[in-house]
């Protein structure tokens, strides 16, 4: 029940296209859903995050869509650029545990072709 | 600059040796975490600490040990009991009960 499942494992998109990465969770106690971006040899960096009281959050070209009833959330990268080529991780945590610990998905390697 | 510093960036260990990975933060965060990253498996939690002198096991704590003697520091020891230690190790910190976790640049450990 602690798992977060992420798909696809890898994704190739043409420059200017839309990249979509999906995640599903089981634990309904989760109340914080961040997406992290990681470049090779670097630590992950927070990209965007959402809480279940909203269905969508947009920051620039990045949008999170959240479906509470389906227990799914997704990252949309509009107008994808070669500089977006990286590994993306979804994650979840529940504030009631007060630990701040994150459960991560398996990661998606995105390649944006010029 | 505030941030999390992990050292060394690369570490080579002979079989049967213990090694210690350093993690220091100057963000005044209460909570610190150690994750292990393997290809295709995402990040898995090894240990976490919410306060000085207290820490909890994560999902894959066997073969690892930690200490939290100072708020700024959370070193991880990979012991000889860890059968497959070759991996990329990431340290993170956040405010207590907080949400956004900030990560260090990682230490790549290789057993030779």
PDB file of C-alpha atoms in Angstrom:
ATOM      1  CA  UNK A   1       0.000   0.000   0.000  1.00  0.00           C
ATOM      2  CA  UNK A   2       3.038   2.222   0.201  1.00  0.00           C
ATOM      3  CA  UNK A   3       3.926   1.899  -3.463  1.00  0.00           C
ATOM      4  CA  UNK A   4       3.866   4.539  -6.122  1.00  0.00           C
ATOM      5  CA  UNK A   5       3.844   3.127  -9.641  1.00  0.00           C
ATOM      6  CA  UNK A   6       5.213   5.223 -12.470  1.00  0.00           C
ATOM      7  CA  UNK A   7       5.002   4.826 -16.229  1.00  0.00           C
ATOM      8  CA  UNK A   8       6.419   4.791 -18.796  1.00  0.00           C
ATOM      9  CA  UNK A   9       9.946   3.776 -17.884  1.00  0.00           C
ATOM     10  CA  UNK A  10      11.307   5.756 -20.835  1.00  0.00           C
ATOM     11  CA  UNK A  11       9.896   8.313 -23.227  1.00  0.00           C
ATOM     12  CA  UNK A  12      11.113   9.898 -26.442  1.00  0.00           C
ATOM     13  CA  UNK A  13       9.444  13.099 -27.602  1.00  0.00           C
ATOM     14  CA  UNK A  14      10.158  15.503 -30.443  1.00  0.00           C
ATOM     15  CA  UNK A  15      11.040  19.090 -29.622  1.00  0.00           C
ATOM     16  CA  UNK A  16       7.863  21.091 -29.193  1.00  0.00           C
ATOM     17  CA  UNK A  17       5.788  18.047 -28.306  1.00  0.00           C
ATOM     18  CA  UNK A  18       3.990  17.164 -25.089  1.00  0.00           C
ATOM     19  CA  UNK A  19       5.584  14.755 -22.627  1.00  0.00           C
ATOM     20  CA  UNK A  20       3.230  12.895 -20.305  1.00  0.00           C
ATOM     21  CA  UNK A  21       4.294  10.776 -17.337  1.00  0.00           C
ATOM     22  CA  UNK A  22       1.802   8.960 -15.159  1.00  0.00           C
ATOM     23  CA  UNK A  23       1.802   7.788 -11.553  1.00  0.00           C
ATOM     24  CA  UNK A  24      -0.629   5.773  -9.455  1.00  0.00           C
ATOM     25  CA  UNK A  25      -0.755   5.275  -5.711  1.00  0.00           C
ATOM     26  CA  UNK A  26      -2.693   3.113  -3.288  1.00  0.00           C
ATOM     27  CA  UNK A  27      -2.419   4.768   0.122  1.00  0.00           C
ATOM     28  CA  UNK A  28      -5.277   7.237   0.494  1.00  0.00           C
ATOM     29  CA  UNK A  29      -3.426   8.868   3.400  1.00  0.00           C
ATOM     30  CA  UNK A  30      -0.973  10.439   0.948  1.00  0.00           C
ATOM     31  CA  UNK A  31      -1.530  14.180   0.799  1.00  0.00           C
ATOM     32  CA  UNK A  32       1.507  15.581  -0.980  1.00  0.00           C
ATOM     33  CA  UNK A  33       2.582  14.643  -4.496  1.00  0.00           C
ATOM     34  CA  UNK A  34       5.804  16.153  -5.840  1.00  0.00           C
ATOM     35  CA  UNK A  35       7.650  15.636  -9.075  1.00  0.00           C
ATOM     36  CA  UNK A  36      11.429  15.676  -9.108  1.00  0.00           C
ATOM     37  CA  UNK A  37      13.782  16.207 -12.049  1.00  0.00           C
ATOM     38  CA  UNK A  38      17.199  14.601 -12.073  1.00  0.00           C
ATOM     39  CA  UNK A  39      20.068  15.152 -14.496  1.00  0.00           C
ATOM     40  CA  UNK A  40      22.802  12.512 -14.833  1.00  0.00           C
ATOM     41  CA  UNK A  41      25.189  12.453 -11.893  1.00  0.00           C
ATOM     42  CA  UNK A  42      23.156  15.021  -9.944  1.00  0.00           C
ATOM     43  CA  UNK A  43      20.688  14.903  -7.097  1.00  0.00           C
ATOM     44  CA  UNK A  44      16.962  15.266  -7.816  1.00  0.00           C
ATOM     45  CA  UNK A  45      15.458  18.754  -7.666  1.00  0.00           C
ATOM     46  CA  UNK A  46      11.838  19.593  -6.942  1.00  0.00           C
ATOM     47  CA  UNK A  47      10.020  20.554 -10.114  1.00  0.00           C
ATOM     48  CA  UNK A  48       6.401  20.987  -9.077  1.00  0.00           C
ATOM     49  CA  UNK A  49       4.085  19.583  -6.403  1.00  0.00           C
ATOM     50  CA  UNK A  50       0.367  19.274  -5.717  1.00  0.00           C
ATOM     51  CA  UNK A  51      -1.976  18.534  -2.842  1.00  0.00           C
ATOM     52  CA  UNK A  52      -5.222  16.575  -3.289  1.00  0.00           C
ATOM     53  CA  UNK A  53      -7.476  19.586  -2.712  1.00  0.00           C
ATOM     54  CA  UNK A  54      -6.841  20.762  -6.293  1.00  0.00           C
ATOM     55  CA  UNK A  55      -7.109  18.869  -9.567  1.00  0.00           C
ATOM     56  CA  UNK A  56      -4.471  20.743 -11.498  1.00  0.00           C
ATOM     57  CA  UNK A  57      -1.431  22.896 -10.908  1.00  0.00           C
ATOM     58  CA  UNK A  58       0.548  24.683 -13.569  1.00  0.00           C
ATOM     59  CA  UNK A  59       3.986  26.255 -13.393  1.00  0.00           C
ATOM     60  CA  UNK A  60       5.284  27.478 -16.707  1.00  0.00           C
ATOM     61  CA  UNK A  61       5.429  24.571 -19.136  1.00  0.00           C
ATOM     62  CA  UNK A  62       4.893  21.996 -16.379  1.00  0.00           C
ATOM     63  CA  UNK A  63       1.443  20.901 -15.238  1.00  0.00           C
ATOM     64  CA  UNK A  64       0.349  18.306 -12.695  1.00  0.00           C
ATOM     65  CA  UNK A  65      -3.074  16.747 -13.177  1.00  0.00           C
ATOM     66  CA  UNK A  66      -4.517  15.002 -10.140  1.00  0.00           C
ATOM     67  CA  UNK A  67      -7.393  12.512 -10.040  1.00  0.00           C
ATOM     68  CA  UNK A  68      -8.186  11.729  -6.416  1.00  0.00           C
ATOM     69  CA  UNK A  69     -10.906   9.169  -7.121  1.00  0.00           C
ATOM     70  CA  UNK A  70      -8.654   7.211  -9.453  1.00  0.00           C
ATOM     71  CA  UNK A  71      -5.624   7.703  -7.197  1.00  0.00           C
ATOM     72  CA  UNK A  72      -3.577   8.878 -10.143  1.00  0.00           C
ATOM     73  CA  UNK A  73      -1.554  11.932 -11.008  1.00  0.00           C
ATOM     74  CA  UNK A  74       0.450  12.912 -14.033  1.00  0.00           C
ATOM     75  CA  UNK A  75       3.063  15.369 -15.214  1.00  0.00           C
ATOM     76  CA  UNK A  76       2.606  17.159 -18.506  1.00  0.00           C
ATOM     77  CA  UNK A  77       5.522  19.000 -20.091  1.00  0.00           C
ATOM     78  CA  UNK A  78       4.292  21.315 -22.813  1.00  0.00           C
ATOM     79  CA  UNK A  79       6.526  22.463 -25.670  1.00  0.00           C
ATOM     80  CA  UNK A  80       9.189  19.952 -24.616  1.00  0.00           C
ATOM     81  CA  UNK A  81      12.771  21.096 -25.121  1.00  0.00           C
ATOM     82  CA  UNK A  82      16.075  19.178 -25.401  1.00  0.00           C
ATOM     83  CA  UNK A  83      17.057  20.736 -22.065  1.00  0.00           C
ATOM     84  CA  UNK A  84      14.144  18.860 -20.472  1.00  0.00           C
ATOM     85  CA  UNK A  85      15.926  15.573 -21.187  1.00  0.00           C
ATOM     86  CA  UNK A  86      16.330  14.075 -17.722  1.00  0.00           C
ATOM     87  CA  UNK A  87      14.897  11.460 -15.391  1.00  0.00           C
ATOM     88  CA  UNK A  88      11.621  12.375 -13.719  1.00  0.00           C
ATOM     89  CA  UNK A  89      10.361  10.895 -10.466  1.00  0.00           C
ATOM     90  CA  UNK A  90       6.937  11.176  -8.963  1.00  0.00           C
ATOM     91  CA  UNK A  91       6.632  10.781  -5.209  1.00  0.00           C
ATOM     92  CA  UNK A  92       4.096  10.837  -2.408  1.00  0.00           C
ATOM     93  CA  UNK A  93       4.043  11.420   1.306  1.00  0.00           C
ATOM     94  CA  UNK A  94       1.478  11.856   4.050  1.00  0.00           C
ATOM     95  CA  UNK A  95       1.711  14.814   6.369  1.00  0.00           C
ATOM     96  CA  UNK A  96      -0.104  13.041   9.166  1.00  0.00           C
ATOM     97  CA  UNK A  97       2.934  10.837   9.639  1.00  0.00           C
ATOM     98  CA  UNK A  98       4.943  13.988  10.298  1.00  0.00           C
ATOM     99  CA  UNK A  99       8.049  12.322   8.972  1.00  0.00           C
ATOM    100  CA  UNK A 100       8.324  14.057   5.630  1.00  0.00           C
ATOM    101  CA  UNK A 101       9.594  10.850   4.093  1.00  0.00           C
ATOM    102  CA  UNK A 102       8.802  10.401   0.435  1.00  0.00           C
ATOM    103  CA  UNK A 103       7.819   7.266  -1.452  1.00  0.00           C
ATOM    104  CA  UNK A 104       9.204   7.471  -4.982  1.00  0.00           C
ATOM    105  CA  UNK A 105       8.081   6.003  -8.266  1.00  0.00           C
ATOM    106  CA  UNK A 106      10.543   4.071 -10.387  1.00  0.00           C
ATOM    107  CA  UNK A 107      11.445   7.012 -12.610  1.00  0.00           C
ATOM    108  CA  UNK A 108      10.973   7.937 -16.264  1.00  0.00           C
ATOM    109  CA  UNK A 109      13.875   8.773 -18.524  1.00  0.00           C
ATOM    110  CA  UNK A 110      12.797  11.472 -20.967  1.00  0.00           C
ATOM    111  CA  UNK A 111      14.662  12.211 -24.162  1.00  0.00           C
ATOM    112  CA  UNK A 112      13.587  15.209 -26.196  1.00  0.00           C
ATOM    113  CA  UNK A 113      14.894  15.055 -29.741  1.00  0.00           C
ATOM    114  CA  UNK A 114      15.814  18.325 -31.472  1.00  0.00           C
TER     115      UNK A 114
ATOM    116  CA  UNK B   1      24.979  29.461  -0.148  1.00  0.00           C
ATOM    117  CA  UNK B   2      22.543  27.201   1.656  1.00  0.00           C
ATOM    118  CA  UNK B   3      22.424  23.612   0.649  1.00  0.00           C
ATOM    119  CA  UNK B   4      23.349  20.018   1.227  1.00  0.00           C
ATOM    120  CA  UNK B   5      26.891  18.810   0.748  1.00  0.00           C
ATOM    121  CA  UNK B   6      27.701  15.170   0.218  1.00  0.00           C
ATOM    122  CA  UNK B   7      31.216  13.834   0.151  1.00  0.00           C
ATOM    123  CA  UNK B   8      33.007  12.205  -1.433  1.00  0.00           C
ATOM    124  CA  UNK B   9      31.455  12.292  -4.880  1.00  0.00           C
ATOM    125  CA  UNK B  10      32.986   8.925  -5.768  1.00  0.00           C
ATOM    126  CA  UNK B  11      33.971   6.202  -3.346  1.00  0.00           C
ATOM    127  CA  UNK B  12      35.513   2.825  -3.928  1.00  0.00           C
ATOM    128  CA  UNK B  13      35.284   0.100  -1.325  1.00  0.00           C
ATOM    129  CA  UNK B  14      36.923  -3.255  -1.073  1.00  0.00           C
ATOM    130  CA  UNK B  15      34.734  -6.142  -0.084  1.00  0.00           C
ATOM    131  CA  UNK B  16      34.575  -6.547   3.682  1.00  0.00           C
ATOM    132  CA  UNK B  17      35.273  -2.886   4.419  1.00  0.00           C
ATOM    133  CA  UNK B  18      33.021  -0.392   6.125  1.00  0.00           C
ATOM    134  CA  UNK B  19      32.795   3.047   4.544  1.00  0.00           C
ATOM    135  CA  UNK B  20      31.180   6.257   5.737  1.00  0.00           C
ATOM    136  CA  UNK B  21      29.425   8.746   3.492  1.00  0.00           C
ATOM    137  CA  UNK B  22      29.223  12.323   4.685  1.00  0.00           C
ATOM    138  CA  UNK B  23      26.151  14.571   4.523  1.00  0.00           C
ATOM    139  CA  UNK B  24      26.106  18.130   5.846  1.00  0.00           C
ATOM    140  CA  UNK B  25      23.330  20.731   5.519  1.00  0.00           C
ATOM    141  CA  UNK B  26      23.177  24.417   6.406  1.00  0.00           C
ATOM    142  CA  UNK B  27      19.482  24.867   5.704  1.00  0.00           C
ATOM    143  CA  UNK B  28      18.540  24.609   9.384  1.00  0.00           C
ATOM    144  CA  UNK B  29      16.354  21.615   8.534  1.00  0.00           C
ATOM    145  CA  UNK B  30      15.305  19.303  11.312  1.00  0.00           C
ATOM    146  CA  UNK B  31      14.801  16.194   9.205  1.00  0.00           C
ATOM    147  CA  UNK B  32      17.412  14.358   7.155  1.00  0.00           C
ATOM    148  CA  UNK B  33      17.182  11.295   4.955  1.00  0.00           C
ATOM    149  CA  UNK B  34      19.337   8.786   3.128  1.00  0.00           C
ATOM    150  CA  UNK B  35      18.135   7.228  -0.120  1.00  0.00           C
ATOM    151  CA  UNK B  36      19.693   4.626  -2.334  1.00  0.00           C
ATOM    152  CA  UNK B  37      19.245   4.837  -6.104  1.00  0.00           C
ATOM    153  CA  UNK B  38      19.637   1.880  -8.423  1.00  0.00           C
ATOM    154  CA  UNK B  39      18.849   1.885 -12.152  1.00  0.00           C
ATOM    155  CA  UNK B  40      15.161   1.302 -12.820  1.00  0.00           C
ATOM    156  CA  UNK B  41      14.217   1.196  -9.121  1.00  0.00           C
ATOM    157  CA  UNK B  42      13.788   4.797  -8.172  1.00  0.00           C
ATOM    158  CA  UNK B  43      14.889   6.021  -4.774  1.00  0.00           C
ATOM    159  CA  UNK B  44      14.544   3.779  -1.754  1.00  0.00           C
ATOM    160  CA  UNK B  45      14.682   5.085   1.811  1.00  0.00           C
ATOM    161  CA  UNK B  46      17.501   3.724   3.976  1.00  0.00           C
ATOM    162  CA  UNK B  47      17.248   5.779   7.180  1.00  0.00           C
ATOM    163  CA  UNK B  48      15.737   9.034   8.278  1.00  0.00           C
ATOM    164  CA  UNK B  49      16.042  11.329  11.275  1.00  0.00           C
ATOM    165  CA  UNK B  50      13.586  13.942  12.444  1.00  0.00           C
ATOM    166  CA  UNK B  51      15.622  15.247  15.332  1.00  0.00           C
ATOM    167  CA  UNK B  52      19.112  15.109  16.779  1.00  0.00           C
ATOM    168  CA  UNK B  53      19.983  11.829  18.505  1.00  0.00           C
ATOM    169  CA  UNK B  54      17.010  10.037  16.968  1.00  0.00           C
ATOM    170  CA  UNK B  55      16.663   8.115  13.708  1.00  0.00           C
ATOM    171  CA  UNK B  56      14.391   5.531  12.168  1.00  0.00           C
ATOM    172  CA  UNK B  57      14.884   2.669   9.741  1.00  0.00           C
ATOM    173  CA  UNK B  58      13.542   3.053   6.261  1.00  0.00           C
ATOM    174  CA  UNK B  59      12.648   0.339   3.789  1.00  0.00           C
ATOM    175  CA  UNK B  60      16.150  -1.026   3.184  1.00  0.00           C
ATOM    176  CA  UNK B  61      18.130  -0.383   6.390  1.00  0.00           C
ATOM    177  CA  UNK B  62      19.881  -3.766   6.590  1.00  0.00           C
ATOM    178  CA  UNK B  63      23.643  -3.411   6.259  1.00  0.00           C
ATOM    179  CA  UNK B  64      23.609   0.329   6.960  1.00  0.00           C
ATOM    180  CA  UNK B  65      24.011   2.464  10.060  1.00  0.00           C
ATOM    181  CA  UNK B  66      23.635   6.171  10.778  1.00  0.00           C
ATOM    182  CA  UNK B  67      24.170   8.710  13.537  1.00  0.00           C
ATOM    183  CA  UNK B  68      22.688  12.148  14.188  1.00  0.00           C
ATOM    184  CA  UNK B  69      24.860  13.872  16.774  1.00  0.00           C
ATOM    185  CA  UNK B  70      24.453  17.304  15.228  1.00  0.00           C
ATOM    186  CA  UNK B  71      21.526  18.929  13.455  1.00  0.00           C
ATOM    187  CA  UNK B  72      23.695  19.700  10.445  1.00  0.00           C
ATOM    188  CA  UNK B  73      25.185  16.250   9.958  1.00  0.00           C
ATOM    189  CA  UNK B  74      23.803  12.800   9.133  1.00  0.00           C
ATOM    190  CA  UNK B  75      26.577  10.393   8.111  1.00  0.00           C
ATOM    191  CA  UNK B  76      25.788   6.996   6.633  1.00  0.00           C
ATOM    192  CA  UNK B  77      28.006   3.953   7.170  1.00  0.00           C
ATOM    193  CA  UNK B  78      27.795   1.151   4.660  1.00  0.00           C
ATOM    194  CA  UNK B  79      28.905  -1.925   6.540  1.00  0.00           C
ATOM    195  CA  UNK B  80      30.369  -5.170   5.287  1.00  0.00           C
ATOM    196  CA  UNK B  81      26.974  -6.739   5.989  1.00  0.00           C
ATOM    197  CA  UNK B  82      25.500  -4.901   2.994  1.00  0.00           C
ATOM    198  CA  UNK B  83      25.755  -7.534   0.281  1.00  0.00           C
ATOM    199  CA  UNK B  84      25.265  -5.304  -2.730  1.00  0.00           C
ATOM    200  CA  UNK B  85      26.441  -1.813  -1.821  1.00  0.00           C
ATOM    201  CA  UNK B  86      27.292  -0.541  -5.296  1.00  0.00           C
ATOM    202  CA  UNK B  87      24.785   2.274  -5.888  1.00  0.00           C
ATOM    203  CA  UNK B  88      24.228   6.013  -5.981  1.00  0.00           C
ATOM    204  CA  UNK B  89      23.510   7.357  -2.480  1.00  0.00           C
ATOM    205  CA  UNK B  90      21.510  10.520  -1.963  1.00  0.00           C
ATOM    206  CA  UNK B  91      21.112  12.555   1.180  1.00  0.00           C
ATOM    207  CA  UNK B  92      18.156  14.908   1.623  1.00  0.00           C
ATOM    208  CA  UNK B  93      16.770  17.255   4.237  1.00  0.00           C
ATOM    209  CA  UNK B  94      13.489  19.014   4.961  1.00  0.00           C
ATOM    210  CA  UNK B  95      11.692  20.906   7.693  1.00  0.00           C
ATOM    211  CA  UNK B  96      10.162  18.677  10.359  1.00  0.00           C
ATOM    212  CA  UNK B  97       6.926  17.182   9.025  1.00  0.00           C
ATOM    213  CA  UNK B  98       7.720  19.226   5.993  1.00  0.00           C
ATOM    214  CA  UNK B  99       7.159  18.497   2.412  1.00  0.00           C
ATOM    215  CA  UNK B 100       9.831  19.740   0.038  1.00  0.00           C
ATOM    216  CA  UNK B 101      12.972  17.673   0.386  1.00  0.00           C
ATOM    217  CA  UNK B 102      16.252  19.138  -0.834  1.00  0.00           C
ATOM    218  CA  UNK B 103      18.822  16.697  -2.153  1.00  0.00           C
ATOM    219  CA  UNK B 104      22.579  16.669  -2.210  1.00  0.00           C
ATOM    220  CA  UNK B 105      24.578  15.826  -5.330  1.00  0.00           C
ATOM    221  CA  UNK B 106      25.049  12.221  -4.326  1.00  0.00           C
ATOM    222  CA  UNK B 107      27.892   9.802  -3.680  1.00  0.00           C
ATOM    223  CA  UNK B 108      28.531   6.984  -6.107  1.00  0.00           C
ATOM    224  CA  UNK B 109      29.839   3.966  -4.232  1.00  0.00           C
ATOM    225  CA  UNK B 110      31.520   1.125  -6.086  1.00  0.00           C
ATOM    226  CA  UNK B 111      32.745  -2.121  -4.604  1.00  0.00           C
ATOM    227  CA  UNK B 112      35.999  -3.283  -6.167  1.00  0.00           C
TER     228      UNK B 112
END
